[in-house]
Amino acid sequence: MTKIPSGWSRRNFLRGALATGTLVLPGSSVLIGCATSGGGQEQTEGKVSDDNPLAVPVDQPIEIYIFKGGFGDDYATQIHEPMYKKRYPKAEIKHKAEVDIAGALQSRFVAGNPPDFVNDSGDGVIPLGQLVDDKQLYDLTDLLDAPSWDDPNVKVRDTMIPAAIEEGTFGQTPYVLNMAMTIYGLWYNKTLFDKNSWAPPTTWAEMTELCKEIKAAGIAPWTYPGVHARYMTWPLLTMAAKLAGEQVLIDIDNLKENAWKHEALKESAAALAGLKTSGYILEGTEGMDHIQAQGAWSAGKAAFVPCGSWLESEQSDATPKEGFEFAYLPEPALSEDGALPKETLRAAPGEPYIVPAAAKNPRGGLEYMRIMLSKEGAQGFTKELSSLTVVKGAADGLELSPGLVSAQEALGKADDNVINWRYQTWYATMWNPGINAHMGDLLAGRTKVDEFLDACEGEAKKVRDDDSITKYER
């Protein structure tokens, strides 16, 4: 089970800041304390102009860290960084791709010497809520209120879907840019389903009947990343919300007492646990990471895999070129008459990018984000990664991949019935290893449904009772 990197406690961050004599006011260029060779950095700004509304120091280097996971880093080196270099030819771009962002940058954050721009993603993610609590992130308000790259009469915030700004806001302050518009659900090979005349299920009753057929055909109905069981919390919560309404998710986010013991969550957990007891999960799944589980699915060993809409990009090199077509399916409804329509799905801005508060060139970091949010930057992101973005209309006219078309069509059918939750962003340890570890135990048959829900409620109680943790509500 993936663990939160050691050392990311509030005390450790503050201890590191005090030791170096640096405390930074997020969203400003003011450095409290003096810059030293052991940590703090002098922050510089350029002159405001029509071409430079964010006062980027035009001849200062910018240091960029990109998570090299399913998205790779070509989108940065081939699209966004060249755009920055064209606008600021005197600025040196220091690019670094890392698999373990926390491992690479933990000591630098503590020392007050972080890079200027970070793609904070992957299993080595730095907990965003902790970074916010420790005042380690730069306020993005200036970016959102700046003129957009394409039209000086339109603010950056008005080019984005509102949910993107909401997702990156803690309290009243925006700290995180989530660039990818991710659609979550189940994925299947349409070619395989068409060949066997299997209809994608819309209810759990249909799912269980189809699983019987799939198993009889010699294929495991389901697989999932057993090492990262959080992938299965997505259908758990989505199906519960479809059954009882979005308030179930709001109560979880707001740490309401006994929120995890709601009857809808019990039914959802029982349905997923039943996949194990019915023999519908691919043998060995419990020990697989996401690459292994998705690889087994791509190889036709399993019919369904839960994932976000980055799957097609992540599996591009591992999926057969013939006889395979990515297709998306919202999680089936537990009941024909649930509180939300069957078309309801989870979609959320994801793939977070941040500008550290103690960055030497934070204005350059903001400008890099402004470039990403341009039409050219967003379309390049979609073309390169087969991922929708949070920029309004950026995908219009683009030729999208089959899986992305499938997911986008489902998003259209869902209309306003799009759900999401925030606890995993707000409360990192509650999410991982907390709830995720308990999900793994449930699906492996090590715990029963009631024990699972009690354990999840226990994780929420730890956060609820800890006065050192900042609480958020929606």
Short mmCIF file of C-alpha atoms in Angstrom, two decimals:
data_model
loop_
_atom_site.label_atom_id
_atom_site.label_comp_id
_atom_site.label_asym_id
_atom_site.label_seq_id
_atom_site.Cartn_x
_atom_site.Cartn_y
_atom_site.Cartn_z
CA MET A 1 0.00 0.00 0.00
CA THR A 2 1.32 3.41 -0.94
CA LYS A 3 2.17 5.56 2.05
CA ILE A 4 2.28 9.31 2.51
CA PRO A 5 5.93 10.39 2.40
CA SER A 6 7.53 10.65 5.81
CA GLY A 7 8.45 14.06 7.12
CA TRP A 8 5.46 15.99 5.72
CA SER A 9 4.18 17.03 9.13
CA ARG A 10 3.25 20.58 9.96
CA ARG A 11 5.89 20.71 12.63
CA ASN A 12 8.59 19.57 10.20
CA PHE A 13 7.68 22.24 7.67
CA LEU A 14 7.62 25.01 10.23
CA ARG A 15 10.78 23.73 11.86
CA GLY A 16 12.50 23.83 8.48
CA ALA A 17 11.28 27.34 7.80
CA LEU A 18 12.33 28.66 11.17
CA ALA A 19 15.69 26.96 10.96
CA THR A 20 16.49 28.78 7.73
CA GLY A 21 15.09 32.08 8.94
CA THR A 22 12.48 32.23 6.19
CA LEU A 23 8.74 32.55 6.27
CA VAL A 24 6.99 33.49 3.06
CA LEU A 25 3.71 35.26 2.60
CA PRO A 26 1.88 33.23 -0.07
CA GLY A 27 0.82 35.22 -3.08
CA SER A 28 3.34 37.97 -2.55
CA SER A 29 6.97 38.64 -3.31
CA VAL A 30 7.67 39.49 0.31
CA LEU A 31 10.13 37.22 2.05
CA ILE A 32 10.10 37.50 5.82
CA GLY A 33 13.55 36.89 7.18
CA CYS A 34 16.71 37.03 5.14
CA ALA A 35 17.69 34.86 2.21
CA THR A 36 20.54 32.56 3.11
CA SER A 37 22.60 29.98 1.30
CA GLY A 38 20.93 27.36 3.49
CA GLY A 39 17.38 27.93 2.39
CA GLY A 40 15.39 31.08 1.68
CA GLN A 41 15.31 32.70 -1.75
CA GLU A 42 15.15 36.25 -3.00
CA GLN A 43 12.02 36.69 -5.10
CA THR A 44 12.15 38.93 -8.13
CA GLU A 45 9.56 40.57 -10.35
CA GLY A 46 9.73 42.21 -13.75
CA LYS A 47 7.81 45.15 -15.16
CA VAL A 48 4.13 44.97 -16.00
CA SER A 49 3.26 45.47 -19.67
CA ASP A 50 0.58 44.38 -22.11
CA ASP A 51 2.73 41.40 -23.07
CA ASN A 52 3.74 40.74 -19.48
CA PRO A 53 0.74 41.34 -17.21
CA LEU A 54 2.13 39.17 -14.42
CA ALA A 55 5.43 41.06 -14.15
CA VAL A 56 7.59 38.08 -15.07
CA PRO A 57 11.33 38.80 -14.75
CA VAL A 58 12.18 38.31 -18.42
CA ASP A 59 15.79 37.27 -17.97
CA GLN A 60 15.38 35.06 -14.90
CA PRO A 61 15.57 31.24 -15.12
CA ILE A 62 12.51 29.15 -14.34
CA GLU A 63 12.83 25.73 -12.72
CA ILE A 64 10.10 23.26 -13.66
CA TYR A 65 9.41 19.82 -12.14
CA ILE A 66 7.05 17.50 -14.02
CA PHE A 67 5.74 14.17 -12.73
CA LYS A 68 6.76 11.55 -15.26
CA GLY A 69 3.89 9.11 -14.97
CA GLY A 70 1.09 8.22 -17.36
CA PHE A 71 1.24 11.65 -18.96
CA GLY A 72 5.02 11.64 -19.33
CA ASP A 73 6.68 15.03 -19.76
CA ASP A 74 6.70 15.57 -23.55
CA TYR A 75 3.71 17.89 -23.28
CA ALA A 76 5.88 20.19 -21.18
CA THR A 77 9.06 20.02 -23.27
CA GLN A 78 7.32 20.05 -26.66
CA ILE A 79 4.44 22.48 -26.06
CA HIS A 80 4.44 24.68 -22.96
CA GLU A 81 8.14 25.25 -22.39
CA PRO A 82 8.75 26.31 -26.02
CA MET A 83 5.88 28.80 -25.68
CA TYR A 84 7.50 30.24 -22.57
CA LYS A 85 10.90 30.38 -24.26
CA LYS A 86 9.46 32.16 -27.30
CA ARG A 87 7.93 34.87 -25.10
CA TYR A 88 10.99 35.14 -22.83
CA PRO A 89 14.02 34.15 -24.94
CA LYS A 90 16.51 35.32 -22.29
CA ALA A 91 15.03 33.04 -19.63
CA GLU A 92 16.75 29.71 -19.06
CA ILE A 93 14.33 26.80 -18.55
CA LYS A 94 15.55 24.21 -16.08
CA HIS A 95 13.43 21.12 -16.71
CA LYS A 96 13.34 18.04 -14.51
CA ALA A 97 11.09 14.98 -14.80
CA GLU A 98 10.59 12.88 -11.67
CA VAL A 99 8.60 9.78 -10.78
CA ASP A 100 8.69 10.52 -7.04
CA ILE A 101 7.89 14.21 -6.60
CA ALA A 102 7.88 14.13 -2.80
CA GLY A 103 11.13 12.21 -2.67
CA ALA A 104 12.76 14.70 -5.01
CA LEU A 105 11.44 17.89 -3.41
CA GLN A 106 10.73 17.24 0.27
CA SER A 107 14.11 18.49 1.47
CA ARG A 108 13.94 21.51 -0.82
CA PHE A 109 10.54 22.61 0.52
CA VAL A 110 11.78 22.22 4.08
CA ALA A 111 14.93 24.21 3.27
CA GLY A 112 12.93 27.01 1.64
CA ASN A 113 14.50 26.34 -1.76
CA PRO A 114 11.74 24.80 -3.92
CA PRO A 115 11.52 25.06 -7.73
CA ASP A 116 9.25 27.60 -9.42
CA PHE A 117 6.65 25.22 -10.83
CA VAL A 118 5.69 21.69 -9.78
CA ASN A 119 3.41 19.05 -11.26
CA ASP A 120 2.42 17.54 -7.90
CA SER A 121 1.12 14.14 -8.96
CA GLY A 122 1.71 10.39 -8.75
CA ASP A 123 2.08 7.99 -5.84
CA GLY A 124 4.80 10.27 -4.45
CA VAL A 125 2.43 13.23 -4.38
CA ILE A 126 3.06 15.96 -1.81
CA PRO A 127 -0.17 16.29 0.23
CA LEU A 128 -1.75 19.52 -0.97
CA GLY A 129 -3.72 20.12 2.20
CA GLN A 130 -0.53 19.92 4.22
CA LEU A 131 1.24 22.33 1.88
CA VAL A 132 -1.62 24.79 2.27
CA ASP A 133 -1.64 24.43 6.06
CA ASP A 134 2.09 25.10 6.16
CA LYS A 135 1.81 28.17 3.90
CA GLN A 136 4.01 26.58 1.28
CA LEU A 137 1.90 27.51 -1.77
CA TYR A 138 1.68 30.74 -3.73
CA ASP A 139 -1.73 32.41 -4.06
CA LEU A 140 -2.96 32.06 -7.66
CA THR A 141 -5.40 34.98 -7.51
CA ASP A 142 -3.15 37.20 -9.64
CA LEU A 143 -3.08 34.51 -12.33
CA LEU A 144 -6.86 34.10 -12.36
CA ASP A 145 -7.43 37.85 -12.57
CA ALA A 146 -4.78 38.38 -15.26
CA PRO A 147 -5.71 38.84 -18.94
CA SER A 148 -5.84 35.50 -20.72
CA TRP A 149 -3.06 34.58 -23.14
CA ASP A 150 -5.41 34.71 -26.14
CA ASP A 151 -7.65 37.67 -25.35
CA PRO A 152 -6.60 40.57 -23.10
CA ASN A 153 -10.27 41.45 -22.58
CA VAL A 154 -10.99 38.07 -20.97
CA LYS A 155 -9.59 37.12 -17.58
CA VAL A 156 -7.89 33.77 -17.16
CA ARG A 157 -10.58 32.67 -14.67
CA ASP A 158 -13.27 33.21 -17.31
CA THR A 159 -11.59 30.80 -19.74
CA MET A 160 -11.84 27.94 -17.21
CA ILE A 161 -14.73 25.78 -16.10
CA PRO A 162 -15.78 27.01 -12.62
CA ALA A 163 -15.19 23.59 -11.04
CA ALA A 164 -11.49 23.88 -11.84
CA ILE A 165 -11.12 26.99 -9.71
CA GLU A 166 -13.27 25.51 -6.95
CA GLU A 167 -11.22 22.31 -6.87
CA GLY A 168 -7.97 24.23 -6.39
CA THR A 169 -9.34 26.57 -3.71
CA PHE A 170 -8.76 26.03 0.00
CA GLY A 171 -10.94 28.21 2.17
CA GLN A 172 -11.18 31.37 0.06
CA THR A 173 -7.80 31.17 -1.64
CA PRO A 174 -6.87 29.44 -4.92
CA TYR A 175 -3.59 27.56 -4.59
CA VAL A 176 -3.73 24.74 -7.14
CA LEU A 177 -4.25 24.54 -10.90
CA ASN A 178 -5.87 21.27 -11.90
CA MET A 179 -5.40 21.09 -15.65
CA ALA A 180 -6.93 17.82 -16.78
CA MET A 181 -10.69 17.33 -16.80
CA THR A 182 -10.88 13.74 -15.67
CA ILE A 183 -13.91 11.53 -16.11
CA TYR A 184 -13.97 8.55 -13.76
CA GLY A 185 -15.72 5.25 -14.29
CA LEU A 186 -15.31 1.77 -15.76
CA TRP A 187 -13.53 0.91 -18.99
CA TYR A 188 -14.04 -1.95 -21.40
CA ASN A 189 -12.92 -3.10 -24.83
CA LYS A 190 -15.81 -2.29 -27.17
CA THR A 191 -14.48 -4.67 -29.83
CA LEU A 192 -14.57 -7.55 -27.35
CA PHE A 193 -18.07 -6.64 -26.16
CA ASP A 194 -19.40 -6.30 -29.70
CA LYS A 195 -17.89 -9.65 -30.66
CA ASN A 196 -19.68 -11.37 -27.76
CA SER A 197 -22.88 -9.29 -27.98
CA TRP A 198 -22.38 -8.08 -24.43
CA ALA A 199 -24.35 -4.94 -23.56
CA PRO A 200 -22.67 -2.49 -21.15
CA PRO A 201 -24.69 -2.70 -17.90
CA THR A 202 -26.51 0.30 -16.48
CA THR A 203 -27.62 -1.35 -13.21
CA TRP A 204 -25.80 -3.59 -10.75
CA ALA A 205 -28.29 -6.38 -11.43
CA GLU A 206 -27.29 -6.22 -15.09
CA MET A 207 -23.64 -6.15 -14.07
CA THR A 208 -23.87 -9.33 -12.03
CA GLU A 209 -25.71 -11.15 -14.84
CA LEU A 210 -23.11 -10.02 -17.36
CA CYS A 211 -20.29 -11.09 -15.04
CA LYS A 212 -21.68 -14.63 -15.19
CA GLU A 213 -21.50 -14.59 -18.98
CA ILE A 214 -18.03 -13.08 -19.04
CA LYS A 215 -16.69 -15.63 -16.55
CA ALA A 216 -18.27 -18.46 -18.55
CA ALA A 217 -16.37 -17.18 -21.60
CA GLY A 218 -13.10 -17.70 -19.74
CA ILE A 219 -12.44 -14.04 -18.94
CA ALA A 220 -12.32 -12.48 -15.49
CA PRO A 221 -15.06 -9.85 -15.23
CA TRP A 222 -13.02 -7.34 -13.15
CA THR A 223 -9.53 -6.30 -12.21
CA TYR A 224 -8.23 -3.25 -10.36
CA PRO A 225 -4.93 -2.00 -8.92
CA GLY A 226 -4.90 -4.01 -5.71
CA VAL A 227 -1.79 -2.25 -4.45
CA HIS A 228 -3.59 1.07 -4.97
CA ALA A 229 -7.10 0.09 -3.89
CA ARG A 230 -8.19 3.74 -3.95
CA TYR A 231 -9.27 3.09 -7.55
CA MET A 232 -12.16 1.08 -6.11
CA THR A 233 -13.25 3.83 -3.74
CA TRP A 234 -14.36 5.71 -6.85
CA PRO A 235 -17.15 3.24 -7.78
CA LEU A 236 -17.91 2.82 -4.08
CA LEU A 237 -18.75 6.50 -3.58
CA THR A 238 -20.26 7.09 -7.01
CA MET A 239 -22.72 4.21 -6.67
CA ALA A 240 -23.66 5.30 -3.14
CA ALA A 241 -24.37 8.83 -4.38
CA LYS A 242 -26.48 7.53 -7.26
CA LEU A 243 -28.53 5.57 -4.77
CA ALA A 244 -29.02 8.16 -2.02
CA GLY A 245 -28.01 11.52 -3.50
CA GLU A 246 -24.99 13.80 -3.38
CA GLN A 247 -25.51 14.64 0.30
CA VAL A 248 -23.76 11.37 1.11
CA LEU A 249 -20.57 12.78 -0.40
CA ILE A 250 -21.01 16.22 1.15
CA ASP A 251 -21.34 14.64 4.61
CA ILE A 252 -18.14 12.67 4.06
CA ASP A 253 -16.26 15.78 2.97
CA ASN A 254 -17.62 17.76 5.91
CA LEU A 255 -16.54 15.02 8.35
CA LYS A 256 -20.09 14.60 9.61
CA GLU A 257 -20.30 11.99 12.34
CA ASN A 258 -21.28 8.54 11.03
CA ALA A 259 -21.25 9.73 7.41
CA TRP A 260 -19.40 6.55 6.43
CA LYS A 261 -22.11 4.38 7.98
CA HIS A 262 -24.84 5.54 5.61
CA GLU A 263 -26.98 2.70 4.29
CA ALA A 264 -26.15 3.62 0.71
CA LEU A 265 -22.44 3.14 1.41
CA LYS A 266 -23.22 -0.20 3.00
CA GLU A 267 -25.06 -1.35 -0.12
CA SER A 268 -22.31 -0.10 -2.38
CA ALA A 269 -19.59 -1.76 -0.34
CA ALA A 270 -21.55 -5.03 -0.26
CA ALA A 271 -21.91 -4.97 -4.06
CA LEU A 272 -18.18 -4.50 -4.60
CA ALA A 273 -17.23 -7.04 -1.95
CA GLY A 274 -19.54 -9.48 -3.76
CA LEU A 275 -17.24 -9.37 -6.78
CA LYS A 276 -14.64 -11.17 -4.68
CA THR A 277 -16.93 -13.74 -3.13
CA SER A 278 -18.49 -14.50 -6.53
CA GLY A 279 -15.11 -15.11 -8.14
CA TYR A 280 -15.47 -12.17 -10.52
CA ILE A 281 -12.06 -10.61 -9.85
CA LEU A 282 -8.98 -11.64 -11.82
CA GLU A 283 -6.71 -13.91 -9.79
CA GLY A 284 -3.68 -12.04 -8.51
CA THR A 285 -5.35 -8.63 -8.66
CA GLU A 286 -4.72 -7.98 -4.98
CA GLY A 287 -0.97 -7.80 -5.59
CA MET A 288 -1.07 -5.76 -8.81
CA ASP A 289 -0.17 -2.13 -9.20
CA HIS A 290 -2.00 0.05 -11.73
CA ILE A 291 0.34 -0.81 -14.60
CA GLN A 292 -0.03 -4.56 -14.02
CA ALA A 293 -3.81 -4.46 -13.60
CA GLN A 294 -4.33 -2.24 -16.63
CA GLY A 295 -1.91 -4.39 -18.61
CA ALA A 296 -3.90 -7.51 -17.78
CA TRP A 297 -7.06 -5.73 -18.85
CA SER A 298 -5.48 -4.55 -22.10
CA ALA A 299 -4.37 -8.13 -22.75
CA GLY A 300 -7.99 -9.31 -22.53
CA LYS A 301 -7.66 -11.12 -19.21
CA ALA A 302 -10.37 -8.97 -17.60
CA ALA A 303 -13.42 -7.19 -18.98
CA PHE A 304 -13.68 -4.14 -16.68
CA VAL A 305 -11.14 -1.90 -14.99
CA PRO A 306 -11.87 1.26 -12.95
CA CYS A 307 -9.87 4.32 -13.93
CA GLY A 308 -9.93 7.96 -14.93
CA SER A 309 -9.94 9.16 -18.52
CA TRP A 310 -6.14 9.25 -18.54
CA LEU A 311 -6.24 5.46 -19.06
CA GLU A 312 -6.07 5.56 -22.85
CA SER A 313 -2.94 7.70 -22.76
CA GLU A 314 -1.35 5.66 -20.00
CA GLN A 315 -1.99 2.39 -21.87
CA SER A 316 -1.11 3.63 -25.36
CA ASP A 317 2.04 1.51 -25.63
CA ALA A 318 0.57 -1.58 -23.94
CA THR A 319 -2.73 -1.89 -25.81
CA PRO A 320 -3.08 -4.03 -28.96
CA LYS A 321 -3.32 -1.96 -32.14
CA GLU A 322 -5.90 -4.33 -33.61
CA GLY A 323 -9.06 -5.69 -32.03
CA PHE A 324 -9.21 -3.12 -29.25
CA GLU A 325 -11.30 0.01 -28.81
CA PHE A 326 -11.39 1.91 -25.53
CA ALA A 327 -14.90 2.55 -24.26
CA TYR A 328 -16.17 4.25 -21.11
CA LEU A 329 -19.05 3.23 -18.83
CA PRO A 330 -20.44 5.10 -15.80
CA GLU A 331 -20.67 2.89 -12.73
CA PRO A 332 -23.96 0.93 -12.76
CA ALA A 333 -26.77 2.10 -10.50
CA LEU A 334 -27.55 -0.02 -7.46
CA SER A 335 -31.27 0.62 -7.96
CA GLU A 336 -33.62 1.43 -10.82
CA ASP A 337 -35.08 4.28 -8.78
CA GLY A 338 -32.04 5.86 -7.15
CA ALA A 339 -31.87 9.50 -6.11
CA LEU A 340 -29.67 10.38 -9.10
CA PRO A 341 -30.07 9.24 -12.73
CA LYS A 342 -28.15 6.25 -14.07
CA GLU A 343 -26.18 8.62 -16.29
CA THR A 344 -24.64 10.32 -13.24
CA LEU A 345 -20.87 10.13 -13.20
CA ARG A 346 -17.89 11.53 -11.40
CA ALA A 347 -15.87 14.11 -13.29
CA ALA A 348 -13.33 16.41 -11.74
CA PRO A 349 -10.45 18.67 -12.54
CA GLY A 350 -7.28 16.75 -11.80
CA GLU A 351 -3.52 16.60 -12.39
CA PRO A 352 -2.45 19.36 -9.97
CA TYR A 353 0.16 22.04 -10.65
CA ILE A 354 1.49 24.41 -8.02
CA VAL A 355 3.81 27.37 -7.56
CA PRO A 356 5.69 27.13 -4.26
CA ALA A 357 5.45 30.20 -2.04
CA ALA A 358 9.22 30.29 -1.59
CA ALA A 359 9.99 29.93 -5.30
CA LYS A 360 12.67 32.25 -6.60
CA ASN A 361 10.65 33.06 -9.73
CA PRO A 362 6.98 32.65 -8.72
CA ARG A 363 5.78 35.13 -11.34
CA GLY A 364 7.38 32.91 -13.96
CA GLY A 365 5.48 29.99 -12.44
CA LEU A 366 2.21 31.89 -12.76
CA GLU A 367 3.03 32.79 -16.37
CA TYR A 368 3.75 29.14 -17.15
CA MET A 369 0.26 28.34 -15.88
CA ARG A 370 -1.20 31.13 -18.05
CA ILE A 371 0.48 29.51 -21.05
CA MET A 372 -0.96 26.10 -20.16
CA LEU A 373 -4.42 27.68 -19.99
CA SER A 374 -4.13 29.25 -23.45
CA LYS A 375 -5.96 27.69 -26.40
CA GLU A 376 -2.66 26.53 -27.89
CA GLY A 377 -1.43 25.19 -24.57
CA ALA A 378 -4.68 23.39 -23.76
CA GLN A 379 -5.12 21.91 -27.23
CA GLY A 380 -1.53 20.70 -27.20
CA PHE A 381 -2.22 19.04 -23.84
CA THR A 382 -5.26 17.24 -25.27
CA LYS A 383 -3.54 16.19 -28.49
CA GLU A 384 -0.46 14.89 -26.70
CA LEU A 385 -2.23 13.16 -23.82
CA SER A 386 -5.73 12.24 -25.01
CA SER A 387 -7.07 14.17 -22.05
CA LEU A 388 -9.67 16.90 -21.89
CA THR A 389 -8.70 20.09 -20.09
CA VAL A 390 -10.41 22.65 -17.88
CA VAL A 391 -10.19 25.30 -20.62
CA LYS A 392 -13.61 26.02 -22.09
CA GLY A 393 -13.98 24.93 -25.72
CA ALA A 394 -10.32 23.98 -26.06
CA ALA A 395 -11.19 20.55 -27.51
CA ASP A 396 -13.65 21.93 -30.08
CA GLY A 397 -12.67 20.82 -33.56
CA LEU A 398 -10.02 18.38 -32.37
CA GLU A 399 -10.03 14.77 -33.52
CA LEU A 400 -10.28 12.85 -30.26
CA SER A 401 -9.37 9.24 -29.53
CA PRO A 402 -12.18 6.64 -29.23
CA GLY A 403 -11.97 6.38 -25.45
CA LEU A 404 -12.04 10.11 -24.99
CA VAL A 405 -14.99 10.43 -27.36
CA SER A 406 -16.79 7.75 -25.37
CA ALA A 407 -16.13 9.52 -22.07
CA GLN A 408 -17.05 12.92 -23.47
CA GLU A 409 -20.35 11.55 -24.78
CA ALA A 410 -21.12 10.11 -21.35
CA LEU A 411 -20.34 13.47 -19.77
CA GLY A 412 -22.80 15.09 -22.16
CA LYS A 413 -25.51 12.57 -21.24
CA ALA A 414 -24.90 13.20 -17.55
CA ASP A 415 -25.64 16.90 -18.10
CA ASP A 416 -25.78 18.49 -14.63
CA ASN A 417 -25.57 15.15 -12.84
CA VAL A 418 -21.84 15.30 -12.31
CA ILE A 419 -20.49 14.57 -8.84
CA ASN A 420 -17.18 14.79 -7.01
CA TRP A 421 -15.74 14.75 -3.51
CA ARG A 422 -12.91 16.62 -1.83
CA TYR A 423 -11.81 14.67 1.26
CA GLN A 424 -8.83 13.11 -0.49
CA THR A 425 -7.45 16.57 -1.29
CA TRP A 426 -8.27 18.13 2.05
CA TYR A 427 -7.22 15.30 4.35
CA ALA A 428 -4.34 13.35 2.87
CA THR A 429 -3.80 10.73 5.58
CA MET A 430 -7.53 10.02 5.88
CA TRP A 431 -7.42 9.23 2.16
CA ASN A 432 -4.11 7.40 2.00
CA PRO A 433 -3.24 5.08 3.59
CA GLY A 434 -6.51 5.45 5.60
CA ILE A 435 -9.62 4.73 3.52
CA ASN A 436 -7.59 3.21 0.71
CA ALA A 437 -6.01 0.57 2.95
CA HIS A 438 -9.41 -0.38 4.32
CA MET A 439 -10.77 -0.67 0.77
CA GLY A 440 -8.01 -3.12 -0.02
CA ASP A 441 -8.87 -5.19 3.04
CA LEU A 442 -12.55 -5.31 2.06
CA LEU A 443 -11.94 -6.45 -1.50
CA ALA A 444 -9.38 -9.02 -0.41
CA GLY A 445 -11.92 -10.52 1.98
CA ARG A 446 -9.91 -9.64 5.09
CA THR A 447 -12.76 -7.56 6.53
CA LYS A 448 -16.55 -7.60 6.31
CA VAL A 449 -18.67 -4.70 5.11
CA ASP A 450 -19.60 -3.41 8.57
CA GLU A 451 -15.97 -3.63 9.71
CA PHE A 452 -14.91 -1.71 6.63
CA LEU A 453 -17.39 1.09 7.26
CA ASP A 454 -16.42 1.27 10.96
CA ALA A 455 -12.77 1.56 9.95
CA CYS A 456 -13.54 4.34 7.46
CA GLU A 457 -15.54 6.21 10.08
CA GLY A 458 -12.57 5.81 12.40
CA GLU A 459 -10.31 7.53 9.86
CA ALA A 460 -12.76 10.44 9.62
CA LYS A 461 -12.91 10.68 13.42
CA LYS A 462 -9.12 10.97 13.64
CA VAL A 463 -9.25 14.04 11.42
CA ARG A 464 -12.39 15.43 13.06
CA ASP A 465 -10.80 15.25 16.52
CA ASP A 466 -7.38 16.60 15.53
CA ASP A 467 -7.34 20.33 16.23
CA SER A 468 -4.04 20.74 14.38
CA ILE A 469 -5.70 19.91 11.05
CA THR A 470 -7.46 22.74 9.21
CA LYS A 471 -11.05 21.75 8.40
CA TYR A 472 -12.88 22.64 5.18
CA GLU A 473 -16.55 22.50 4.23
CA ARG A 474 -18.67 22.52 1.11
#
